[in-house]
PDB file of C-alpha atoms in Angstrom:
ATOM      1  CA  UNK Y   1      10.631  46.394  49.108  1.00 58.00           C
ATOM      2  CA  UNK Y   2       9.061  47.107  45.738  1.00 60.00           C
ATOM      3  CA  UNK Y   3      12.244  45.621  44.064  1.00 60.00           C
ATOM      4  CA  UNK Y   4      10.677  42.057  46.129  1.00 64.00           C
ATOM      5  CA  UNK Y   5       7.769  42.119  45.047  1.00 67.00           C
ATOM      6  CA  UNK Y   6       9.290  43.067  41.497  1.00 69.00           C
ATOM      7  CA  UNK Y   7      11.146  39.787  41.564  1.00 65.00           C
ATOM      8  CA  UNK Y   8       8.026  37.823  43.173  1.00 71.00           C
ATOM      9  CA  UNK Y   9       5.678  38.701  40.098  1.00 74.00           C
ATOM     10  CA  UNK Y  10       8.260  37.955  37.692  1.00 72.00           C
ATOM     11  CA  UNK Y  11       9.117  34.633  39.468  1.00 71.00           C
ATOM     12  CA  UNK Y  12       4.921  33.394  39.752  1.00 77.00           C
ATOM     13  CA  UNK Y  13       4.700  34.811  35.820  1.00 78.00           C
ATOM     14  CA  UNK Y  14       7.878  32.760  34.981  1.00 74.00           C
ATOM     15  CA  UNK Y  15       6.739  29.633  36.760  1.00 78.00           C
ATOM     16  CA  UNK Y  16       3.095  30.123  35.171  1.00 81.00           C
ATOM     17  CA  UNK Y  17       4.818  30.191  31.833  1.00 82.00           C
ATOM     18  CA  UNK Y  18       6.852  27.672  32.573  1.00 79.00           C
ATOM     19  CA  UNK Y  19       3.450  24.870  33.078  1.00 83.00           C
ATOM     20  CA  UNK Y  20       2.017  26.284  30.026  1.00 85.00           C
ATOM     21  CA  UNK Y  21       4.940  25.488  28.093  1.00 80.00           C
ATOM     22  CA  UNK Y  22       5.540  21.914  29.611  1.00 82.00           C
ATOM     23  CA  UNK Y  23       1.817  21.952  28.750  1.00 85.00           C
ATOM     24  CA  UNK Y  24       2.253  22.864  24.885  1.00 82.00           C
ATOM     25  CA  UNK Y  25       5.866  20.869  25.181  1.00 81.00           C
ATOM     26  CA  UNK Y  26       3.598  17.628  25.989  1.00 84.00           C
ATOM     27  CA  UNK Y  27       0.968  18.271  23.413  1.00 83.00           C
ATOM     28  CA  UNK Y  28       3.724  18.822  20.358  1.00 81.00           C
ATOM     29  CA  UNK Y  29       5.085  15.149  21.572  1.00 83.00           C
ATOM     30  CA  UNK Y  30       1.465  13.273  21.393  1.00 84.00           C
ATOM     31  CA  UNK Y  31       0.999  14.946  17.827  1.00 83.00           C
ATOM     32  CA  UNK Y  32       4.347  13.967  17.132  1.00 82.00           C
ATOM     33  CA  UNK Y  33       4.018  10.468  18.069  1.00 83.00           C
ATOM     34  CA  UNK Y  34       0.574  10.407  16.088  1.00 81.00           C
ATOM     35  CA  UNK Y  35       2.697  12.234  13.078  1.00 80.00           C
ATOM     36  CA  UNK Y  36       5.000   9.292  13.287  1.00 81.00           C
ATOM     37  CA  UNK Y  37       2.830   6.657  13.862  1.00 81.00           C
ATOM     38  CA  UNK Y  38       0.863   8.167  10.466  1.00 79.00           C
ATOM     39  CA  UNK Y  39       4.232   8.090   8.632  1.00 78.00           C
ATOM     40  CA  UNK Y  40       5.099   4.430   9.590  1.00 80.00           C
ATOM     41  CA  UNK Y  41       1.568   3.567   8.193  1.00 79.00           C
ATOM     42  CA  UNK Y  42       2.129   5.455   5.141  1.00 75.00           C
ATOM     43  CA  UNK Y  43       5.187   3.634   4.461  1.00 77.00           C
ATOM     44  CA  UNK Y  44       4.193   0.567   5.107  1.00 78.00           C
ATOM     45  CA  UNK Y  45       1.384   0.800   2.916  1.00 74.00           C
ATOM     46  CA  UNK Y  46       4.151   2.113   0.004  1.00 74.00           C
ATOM     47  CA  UNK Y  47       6.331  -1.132   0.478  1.00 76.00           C
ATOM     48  CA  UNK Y  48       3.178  -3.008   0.723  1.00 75.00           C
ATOM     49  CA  UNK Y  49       1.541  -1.369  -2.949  1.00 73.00           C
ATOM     50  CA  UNK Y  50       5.076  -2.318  -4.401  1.00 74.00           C
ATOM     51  CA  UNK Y  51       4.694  -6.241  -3.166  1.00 77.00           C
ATOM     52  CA  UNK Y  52       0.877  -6.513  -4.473  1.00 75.00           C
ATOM     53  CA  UNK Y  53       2.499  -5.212  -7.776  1.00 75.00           C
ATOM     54  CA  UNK Y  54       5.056  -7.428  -8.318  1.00 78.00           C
ATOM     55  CA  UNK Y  55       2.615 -10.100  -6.556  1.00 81.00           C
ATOM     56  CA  UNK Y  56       0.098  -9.233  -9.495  1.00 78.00           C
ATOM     57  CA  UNK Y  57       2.718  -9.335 -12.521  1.00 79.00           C
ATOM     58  CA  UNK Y  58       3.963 -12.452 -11.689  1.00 83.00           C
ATOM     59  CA  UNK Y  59       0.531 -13.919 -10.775  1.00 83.00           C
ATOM     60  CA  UNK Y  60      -0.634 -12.821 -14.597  1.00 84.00           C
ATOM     61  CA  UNK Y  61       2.341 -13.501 -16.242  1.00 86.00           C
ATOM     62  CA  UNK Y  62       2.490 -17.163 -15.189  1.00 90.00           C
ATOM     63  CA  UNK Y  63      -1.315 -18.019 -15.969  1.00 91.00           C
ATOM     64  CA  UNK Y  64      -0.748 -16.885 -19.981  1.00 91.00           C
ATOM     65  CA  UNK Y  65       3.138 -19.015 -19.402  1.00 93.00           C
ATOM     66  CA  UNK Y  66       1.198 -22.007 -18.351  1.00 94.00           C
ATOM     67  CA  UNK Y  67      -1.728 -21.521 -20.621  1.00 94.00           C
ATOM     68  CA  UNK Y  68      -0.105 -21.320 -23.159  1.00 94.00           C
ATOM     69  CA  UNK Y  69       2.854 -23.978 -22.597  1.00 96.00           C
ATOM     70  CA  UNK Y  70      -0.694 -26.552 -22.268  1.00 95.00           C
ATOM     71  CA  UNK Y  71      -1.643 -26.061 -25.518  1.00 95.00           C
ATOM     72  CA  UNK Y  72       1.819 -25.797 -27.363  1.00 94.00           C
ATOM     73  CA  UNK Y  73       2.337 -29.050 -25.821  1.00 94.00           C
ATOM     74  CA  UNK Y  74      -0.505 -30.729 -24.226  1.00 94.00           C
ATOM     75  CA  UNK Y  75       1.338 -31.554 -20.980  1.00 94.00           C
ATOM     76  CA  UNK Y  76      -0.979 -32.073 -18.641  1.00 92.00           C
ATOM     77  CA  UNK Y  77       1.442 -30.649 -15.723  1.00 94.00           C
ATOM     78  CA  UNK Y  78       0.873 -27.080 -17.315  1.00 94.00           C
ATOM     79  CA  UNK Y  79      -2.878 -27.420 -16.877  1.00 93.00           C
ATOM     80  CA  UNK Y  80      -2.344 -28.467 -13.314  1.00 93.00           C
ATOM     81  CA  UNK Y  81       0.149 -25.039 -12.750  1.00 94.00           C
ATOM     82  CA  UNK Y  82      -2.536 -22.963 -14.183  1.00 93.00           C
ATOM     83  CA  UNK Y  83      -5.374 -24.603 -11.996  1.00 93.00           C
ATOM     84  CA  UNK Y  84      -2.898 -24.177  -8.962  1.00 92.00           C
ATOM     85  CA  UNK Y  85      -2.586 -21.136  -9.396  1.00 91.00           C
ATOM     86  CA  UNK Y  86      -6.014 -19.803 -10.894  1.00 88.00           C
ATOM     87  CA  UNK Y  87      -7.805 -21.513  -8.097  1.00 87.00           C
ATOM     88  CA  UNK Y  88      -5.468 -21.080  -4.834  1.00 88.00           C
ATOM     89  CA  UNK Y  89      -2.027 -19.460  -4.915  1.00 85.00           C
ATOM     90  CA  UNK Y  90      -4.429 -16.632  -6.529  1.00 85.00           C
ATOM     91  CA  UNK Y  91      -1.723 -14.092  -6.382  1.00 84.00           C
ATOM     92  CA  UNK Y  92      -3.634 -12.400  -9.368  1.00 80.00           C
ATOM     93  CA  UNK Y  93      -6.974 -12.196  -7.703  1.00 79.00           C
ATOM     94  CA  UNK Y  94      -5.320 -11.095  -3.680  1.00 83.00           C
ATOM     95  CA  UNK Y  95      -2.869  -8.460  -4.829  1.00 80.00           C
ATOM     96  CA  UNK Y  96      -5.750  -7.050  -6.841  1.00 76.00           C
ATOM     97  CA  UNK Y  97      -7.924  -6.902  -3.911  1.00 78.00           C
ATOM     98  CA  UNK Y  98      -5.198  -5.403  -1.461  1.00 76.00           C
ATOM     99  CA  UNK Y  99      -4.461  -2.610  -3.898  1.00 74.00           C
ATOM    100  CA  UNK Y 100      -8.356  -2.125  -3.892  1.00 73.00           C
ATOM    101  CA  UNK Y 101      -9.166  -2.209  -0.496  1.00 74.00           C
ATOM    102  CA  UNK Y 102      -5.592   0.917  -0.325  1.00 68.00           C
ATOM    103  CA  UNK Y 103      -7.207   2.482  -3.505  1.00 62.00           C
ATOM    104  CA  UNK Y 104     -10.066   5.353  -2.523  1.00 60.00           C
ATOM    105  CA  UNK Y 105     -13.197   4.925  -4.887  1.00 56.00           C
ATOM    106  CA  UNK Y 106     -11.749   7.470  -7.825  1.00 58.00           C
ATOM    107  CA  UNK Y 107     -10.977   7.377 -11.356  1.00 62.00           C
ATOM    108  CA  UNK Y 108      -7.759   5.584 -10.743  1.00 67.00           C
ATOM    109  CA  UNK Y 109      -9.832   2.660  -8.168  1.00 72.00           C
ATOM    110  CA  UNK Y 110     -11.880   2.190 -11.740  1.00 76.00           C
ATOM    111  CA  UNK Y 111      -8.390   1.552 -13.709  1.00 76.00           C
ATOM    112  CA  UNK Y 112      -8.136  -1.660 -10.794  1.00 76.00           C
ATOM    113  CA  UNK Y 113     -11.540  -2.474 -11.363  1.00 79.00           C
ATOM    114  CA  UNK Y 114     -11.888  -2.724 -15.378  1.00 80.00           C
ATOM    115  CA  UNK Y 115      -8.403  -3.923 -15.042  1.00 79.00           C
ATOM    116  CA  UNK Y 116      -9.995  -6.866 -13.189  1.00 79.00           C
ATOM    117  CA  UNK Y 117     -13.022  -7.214 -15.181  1.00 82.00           C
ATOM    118  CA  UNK Y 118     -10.718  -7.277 -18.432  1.00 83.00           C
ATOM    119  CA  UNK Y 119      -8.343  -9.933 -16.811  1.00 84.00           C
ATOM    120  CA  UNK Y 120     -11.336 -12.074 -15.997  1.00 85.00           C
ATOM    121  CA  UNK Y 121     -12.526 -12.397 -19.365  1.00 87.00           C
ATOM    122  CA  UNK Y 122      -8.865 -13.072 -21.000  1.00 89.00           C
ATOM    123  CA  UNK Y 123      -8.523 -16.065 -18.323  1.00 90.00           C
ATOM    124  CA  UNK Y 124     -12.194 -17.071 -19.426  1.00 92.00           C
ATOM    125  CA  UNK Y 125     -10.635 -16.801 -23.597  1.00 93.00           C
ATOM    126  CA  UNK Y 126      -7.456 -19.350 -21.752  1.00 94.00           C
ATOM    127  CA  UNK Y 127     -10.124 -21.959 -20.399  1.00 95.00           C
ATOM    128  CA  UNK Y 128     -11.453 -22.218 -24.162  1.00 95.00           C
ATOM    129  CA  UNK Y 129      -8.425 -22.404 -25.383  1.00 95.00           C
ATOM    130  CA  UNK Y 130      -7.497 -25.191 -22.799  1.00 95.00           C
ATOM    131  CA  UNK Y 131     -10.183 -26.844 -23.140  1.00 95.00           C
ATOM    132  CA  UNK Y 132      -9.757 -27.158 -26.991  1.00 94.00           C
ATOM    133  CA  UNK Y 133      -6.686 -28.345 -26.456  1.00 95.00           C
ATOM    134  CA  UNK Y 134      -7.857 -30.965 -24.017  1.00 94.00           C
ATOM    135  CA  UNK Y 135     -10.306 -32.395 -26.455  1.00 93.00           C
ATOM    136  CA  UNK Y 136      -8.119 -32.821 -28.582  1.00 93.00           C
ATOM    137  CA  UNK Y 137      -6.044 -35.404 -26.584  1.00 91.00           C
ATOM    138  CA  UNK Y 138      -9.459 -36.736 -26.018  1.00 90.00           C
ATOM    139  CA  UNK Y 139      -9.483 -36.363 -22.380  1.00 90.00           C
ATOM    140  CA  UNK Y 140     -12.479 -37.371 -20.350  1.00 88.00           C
ATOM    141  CA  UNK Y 141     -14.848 -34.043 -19.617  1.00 85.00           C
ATOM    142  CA  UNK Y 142     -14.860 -35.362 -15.762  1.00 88.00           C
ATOM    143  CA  UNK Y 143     -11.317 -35.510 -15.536  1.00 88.00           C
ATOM    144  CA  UNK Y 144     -11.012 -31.714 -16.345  1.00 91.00           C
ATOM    145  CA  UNK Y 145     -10.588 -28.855 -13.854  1.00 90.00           C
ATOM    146  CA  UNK Y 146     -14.242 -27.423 -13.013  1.00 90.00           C
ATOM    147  CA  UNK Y 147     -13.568 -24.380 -14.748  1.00 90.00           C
ATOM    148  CA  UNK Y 148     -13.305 -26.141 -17.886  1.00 92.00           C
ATOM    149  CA  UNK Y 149     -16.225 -28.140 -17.258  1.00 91.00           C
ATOM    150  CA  UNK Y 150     -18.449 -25.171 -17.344  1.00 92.00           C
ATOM    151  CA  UNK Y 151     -16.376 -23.820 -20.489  1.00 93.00           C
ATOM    152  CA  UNK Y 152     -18.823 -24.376 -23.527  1.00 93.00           C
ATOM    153  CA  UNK Y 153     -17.165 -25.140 -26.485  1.00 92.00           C
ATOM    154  CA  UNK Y 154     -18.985 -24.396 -29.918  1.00 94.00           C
ATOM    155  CA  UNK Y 155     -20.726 -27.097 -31.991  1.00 94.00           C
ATOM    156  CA  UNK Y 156     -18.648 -25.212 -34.697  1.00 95.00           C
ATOM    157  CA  UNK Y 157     -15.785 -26.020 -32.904  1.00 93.00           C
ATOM    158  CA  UNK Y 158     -16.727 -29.632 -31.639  1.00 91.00           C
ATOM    159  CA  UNK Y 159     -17.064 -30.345 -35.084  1.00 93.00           C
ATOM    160  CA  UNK Y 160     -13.269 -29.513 -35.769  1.00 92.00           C
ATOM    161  CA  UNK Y 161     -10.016 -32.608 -36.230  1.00 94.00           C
ATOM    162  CA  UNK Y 162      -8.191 -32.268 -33.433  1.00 93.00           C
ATOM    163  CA  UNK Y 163      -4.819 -30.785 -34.566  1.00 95.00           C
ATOM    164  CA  UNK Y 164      -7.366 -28.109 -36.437  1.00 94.00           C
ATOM    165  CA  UNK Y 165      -8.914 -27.921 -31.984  1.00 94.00           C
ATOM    166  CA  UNK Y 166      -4.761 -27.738 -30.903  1.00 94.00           C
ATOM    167  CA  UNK Y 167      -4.081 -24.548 -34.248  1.00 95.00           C
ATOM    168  CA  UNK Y 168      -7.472 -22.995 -33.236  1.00 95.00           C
ATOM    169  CA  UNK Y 169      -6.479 -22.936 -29.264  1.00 95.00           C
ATOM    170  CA  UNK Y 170      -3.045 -21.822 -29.924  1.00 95.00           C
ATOM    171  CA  UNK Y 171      -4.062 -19.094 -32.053  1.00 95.00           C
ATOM    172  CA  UNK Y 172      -6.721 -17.832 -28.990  1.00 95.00           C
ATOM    173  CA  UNK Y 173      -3.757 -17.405 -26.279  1.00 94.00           C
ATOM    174  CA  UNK Y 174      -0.848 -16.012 -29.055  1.00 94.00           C
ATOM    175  CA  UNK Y 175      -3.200 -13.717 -31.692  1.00 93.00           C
ATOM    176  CA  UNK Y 176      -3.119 -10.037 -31.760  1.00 92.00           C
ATOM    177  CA  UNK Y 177      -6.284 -10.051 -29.865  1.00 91.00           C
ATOM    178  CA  UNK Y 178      -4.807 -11.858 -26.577  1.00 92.00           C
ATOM    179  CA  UNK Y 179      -1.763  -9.501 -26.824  1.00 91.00           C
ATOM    180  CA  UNK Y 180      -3.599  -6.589 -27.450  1.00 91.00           C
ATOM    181  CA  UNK Y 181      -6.187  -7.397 -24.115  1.00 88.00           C
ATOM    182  CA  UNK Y 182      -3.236  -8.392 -21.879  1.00 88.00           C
ATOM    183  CA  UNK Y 183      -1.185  -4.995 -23.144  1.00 89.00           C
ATOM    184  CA  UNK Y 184      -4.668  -2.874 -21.964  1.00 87.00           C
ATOM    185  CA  UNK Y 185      -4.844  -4.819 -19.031  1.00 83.00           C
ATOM    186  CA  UNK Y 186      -1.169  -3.309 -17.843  1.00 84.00           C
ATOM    187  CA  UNK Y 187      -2.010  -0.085 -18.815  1.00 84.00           C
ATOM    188  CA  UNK Y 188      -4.848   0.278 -16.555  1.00 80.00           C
ATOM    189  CA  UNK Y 189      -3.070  -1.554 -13.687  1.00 79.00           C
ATOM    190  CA  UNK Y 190       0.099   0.883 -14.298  1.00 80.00           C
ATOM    191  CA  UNK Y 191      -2.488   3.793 -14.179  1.00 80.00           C
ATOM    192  CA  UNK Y 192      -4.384   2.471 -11.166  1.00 76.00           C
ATOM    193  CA  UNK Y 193      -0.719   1.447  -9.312  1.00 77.00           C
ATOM    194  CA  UNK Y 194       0.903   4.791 -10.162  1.00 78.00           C
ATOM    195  CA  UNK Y 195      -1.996   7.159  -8.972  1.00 76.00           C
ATOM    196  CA  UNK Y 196      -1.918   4.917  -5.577  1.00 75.00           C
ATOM    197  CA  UNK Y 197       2.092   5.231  -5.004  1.00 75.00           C
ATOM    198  CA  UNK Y 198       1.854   9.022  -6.322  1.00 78.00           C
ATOM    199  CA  UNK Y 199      -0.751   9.488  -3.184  1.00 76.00           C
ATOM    200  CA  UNK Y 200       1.108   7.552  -0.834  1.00 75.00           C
ATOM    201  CA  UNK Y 201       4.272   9.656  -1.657  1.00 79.00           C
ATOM    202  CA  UNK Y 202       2.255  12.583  -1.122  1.00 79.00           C
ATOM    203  CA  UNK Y 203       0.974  11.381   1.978  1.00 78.00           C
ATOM    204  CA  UNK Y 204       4.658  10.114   2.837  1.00 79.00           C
ATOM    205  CA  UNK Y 205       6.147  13.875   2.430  1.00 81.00           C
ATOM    206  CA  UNK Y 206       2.999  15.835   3.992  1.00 83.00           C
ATOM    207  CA  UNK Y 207       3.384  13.532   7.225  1.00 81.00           C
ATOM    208  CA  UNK Y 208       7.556  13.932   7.110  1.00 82.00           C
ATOM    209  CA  UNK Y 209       6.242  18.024   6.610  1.00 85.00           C
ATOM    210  CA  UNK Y 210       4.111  17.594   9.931  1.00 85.00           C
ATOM    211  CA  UNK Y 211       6.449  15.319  11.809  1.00 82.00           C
ATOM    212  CA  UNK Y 212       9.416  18.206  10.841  1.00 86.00           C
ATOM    213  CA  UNK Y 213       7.357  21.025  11.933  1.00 86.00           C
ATOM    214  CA  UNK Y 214       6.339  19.341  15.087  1.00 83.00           C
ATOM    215  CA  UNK Y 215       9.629  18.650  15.973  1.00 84.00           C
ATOM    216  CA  UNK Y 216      10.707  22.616  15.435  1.00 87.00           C
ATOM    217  CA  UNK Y 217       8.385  23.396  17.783  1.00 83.00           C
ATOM    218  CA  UNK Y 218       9.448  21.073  20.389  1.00 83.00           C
ATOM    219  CA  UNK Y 219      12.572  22.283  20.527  1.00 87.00           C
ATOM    220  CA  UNK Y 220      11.559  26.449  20.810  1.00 86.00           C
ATOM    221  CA  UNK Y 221       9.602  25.030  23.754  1.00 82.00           C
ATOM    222  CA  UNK Y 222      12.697  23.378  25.105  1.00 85.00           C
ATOM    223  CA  UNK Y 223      14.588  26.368  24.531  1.00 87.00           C
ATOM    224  CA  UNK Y 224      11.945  28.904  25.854  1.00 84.00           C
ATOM    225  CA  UNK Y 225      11.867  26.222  28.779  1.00 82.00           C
ATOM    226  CA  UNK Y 226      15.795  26.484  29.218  1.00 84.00           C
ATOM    227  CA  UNK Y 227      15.941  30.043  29.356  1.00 84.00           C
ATOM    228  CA  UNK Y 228      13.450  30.327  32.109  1.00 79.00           C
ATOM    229  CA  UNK Y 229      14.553  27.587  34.409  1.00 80.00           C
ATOM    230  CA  UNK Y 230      17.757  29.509  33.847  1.00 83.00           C
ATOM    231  CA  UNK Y 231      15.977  33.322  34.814  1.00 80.00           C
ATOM    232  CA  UNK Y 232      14.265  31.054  37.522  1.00 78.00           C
ATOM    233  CA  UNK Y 233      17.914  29.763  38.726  1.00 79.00           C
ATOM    234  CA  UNK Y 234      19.344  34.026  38.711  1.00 79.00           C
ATOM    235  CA  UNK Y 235      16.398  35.290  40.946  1.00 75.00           C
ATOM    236  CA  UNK Y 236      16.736  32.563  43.256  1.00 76.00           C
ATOM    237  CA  UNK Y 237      20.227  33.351  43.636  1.00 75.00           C
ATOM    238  CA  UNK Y 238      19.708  36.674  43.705  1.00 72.00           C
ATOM    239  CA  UNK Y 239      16.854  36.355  46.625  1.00 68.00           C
ATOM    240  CA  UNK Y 240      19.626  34.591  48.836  1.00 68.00           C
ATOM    241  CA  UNK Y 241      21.900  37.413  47.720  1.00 65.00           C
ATOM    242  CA  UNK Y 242      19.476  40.200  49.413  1.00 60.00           C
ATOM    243  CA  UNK Y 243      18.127  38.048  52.323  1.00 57.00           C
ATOM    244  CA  UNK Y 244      19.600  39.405  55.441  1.00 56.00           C
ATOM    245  CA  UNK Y 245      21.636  37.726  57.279  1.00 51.00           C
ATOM    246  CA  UNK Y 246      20.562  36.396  60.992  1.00 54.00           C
ATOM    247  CA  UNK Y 247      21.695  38.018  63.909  1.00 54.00           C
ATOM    248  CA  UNK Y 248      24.657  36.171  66.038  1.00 51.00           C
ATOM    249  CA  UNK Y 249      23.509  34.565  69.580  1.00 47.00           C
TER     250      UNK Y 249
END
């Protein structure tokens, strides 16, 4: 008799166990969903940084091409490209502002934004330059781009012939000066870009971390579960062992 109710307490504290662990079992899956979930974002925002990089070098690196291809030789396609791009492609201007809006407000979000500022004033040095260079082919001041329209030129430099306009414009966008901003321009987007991809790794391998020791645990639970459906399975064929057996009619 006390051997039955021996076997009845273990089987209520096995089944007991048994919800609590299909409980836990069921919470470690939601995290591990949410851990996953985190990790796809993560990712995504890794491929994404990458993209808006090579978005923003080849944005940059084709304003200076066609700014300076204008005023090497004053075709008037070049100033078009530059426009096109300056004033909607704007690859410069968008990958900027995604890796902002990824970047947290830190040292490294102030490498994007004097990279920015810095690249701003270079493109306002290539409208001077362009615009010297269209005065010197004597184009109309309505047929220019806006942008040049609001570009003041000197009276110093009104006053100049126009193939001494075309050296003075070439020297703006190929002097030590233009190569020297554009170079600190890189390194503060290479700072900025690095310190975002060096957090997203981090983020990357402390969500792979979770995910991994989510995933341990789901499988003691599963194990813990097997071995008591299995206890469960011995007591219940030990019960019909033991049961006695029903008299003949």
């Amino acid at each position: 008799m006390q051997a039955k109710k021996n076997r009845q307490k273990l089987s209520i504290f096995l089944i007991v166990t048994s919800c609590l662990l299909y409980i836990l079992l069921i919470h470690a899956t939601l995290d591990a969903t949410a851990q996953y979930s985190k990790l796809q974002e993560f990712t995504n925002t890794f491929i994404a940084c990458q993209s808006a990089d090579a978005q923003l070098a080849a944005g940059s690196d084709y304003l200076t091409e066609q700014a300076r291809m204008y005023v090497v030789t004053q075709n008037e396609q070049n100033l078009q490209n530059y426009f096109a791009e300056a004033d909607e492609t704007r690859r410069r201007e968008r990958a900027i502002n995604q890796l902002a809006a990824y970047q947290a407000k830190n040292a490294a979000y102030d490498y994007l934004m004097d990279a920015l500022d810095a690249s701003n004033l270079l493109m306002q040095r290539e409208f001077y330059a362009m615009k010297l260079t269209a005065l010197s082919q004597e184009m109309a001041e309505e047929d220019l781009p806006a942008s040049l329209q609001n570009t003041i030129i000197t009276v110093e430099d009104l006053q100049l012939s126009p193939q001494e306009m075309l050296i003075k414009a070439q020297d703006l966008v190929f002097n030590e000066r233009y190569t020297l901003s554009k170079n600190m321009i890189s390194a503060d987007l290479e700072l900025a870009i690095s310190s975002l991809l060096d957090n997203t790794r981090q983020e990357q391998h402390n969500a792979q971390q979770k995910l991994q020791s989510i995933m341990n645990r789901q499988c003691i639970f599963i194990c813990l579960l097997f071995a008591e459906n299995v206890l469960l399975l011995i007591l219940l064929l030990r019960r019909r062992q033991h049961k006695p057996a029903q008299p003949s009619k």
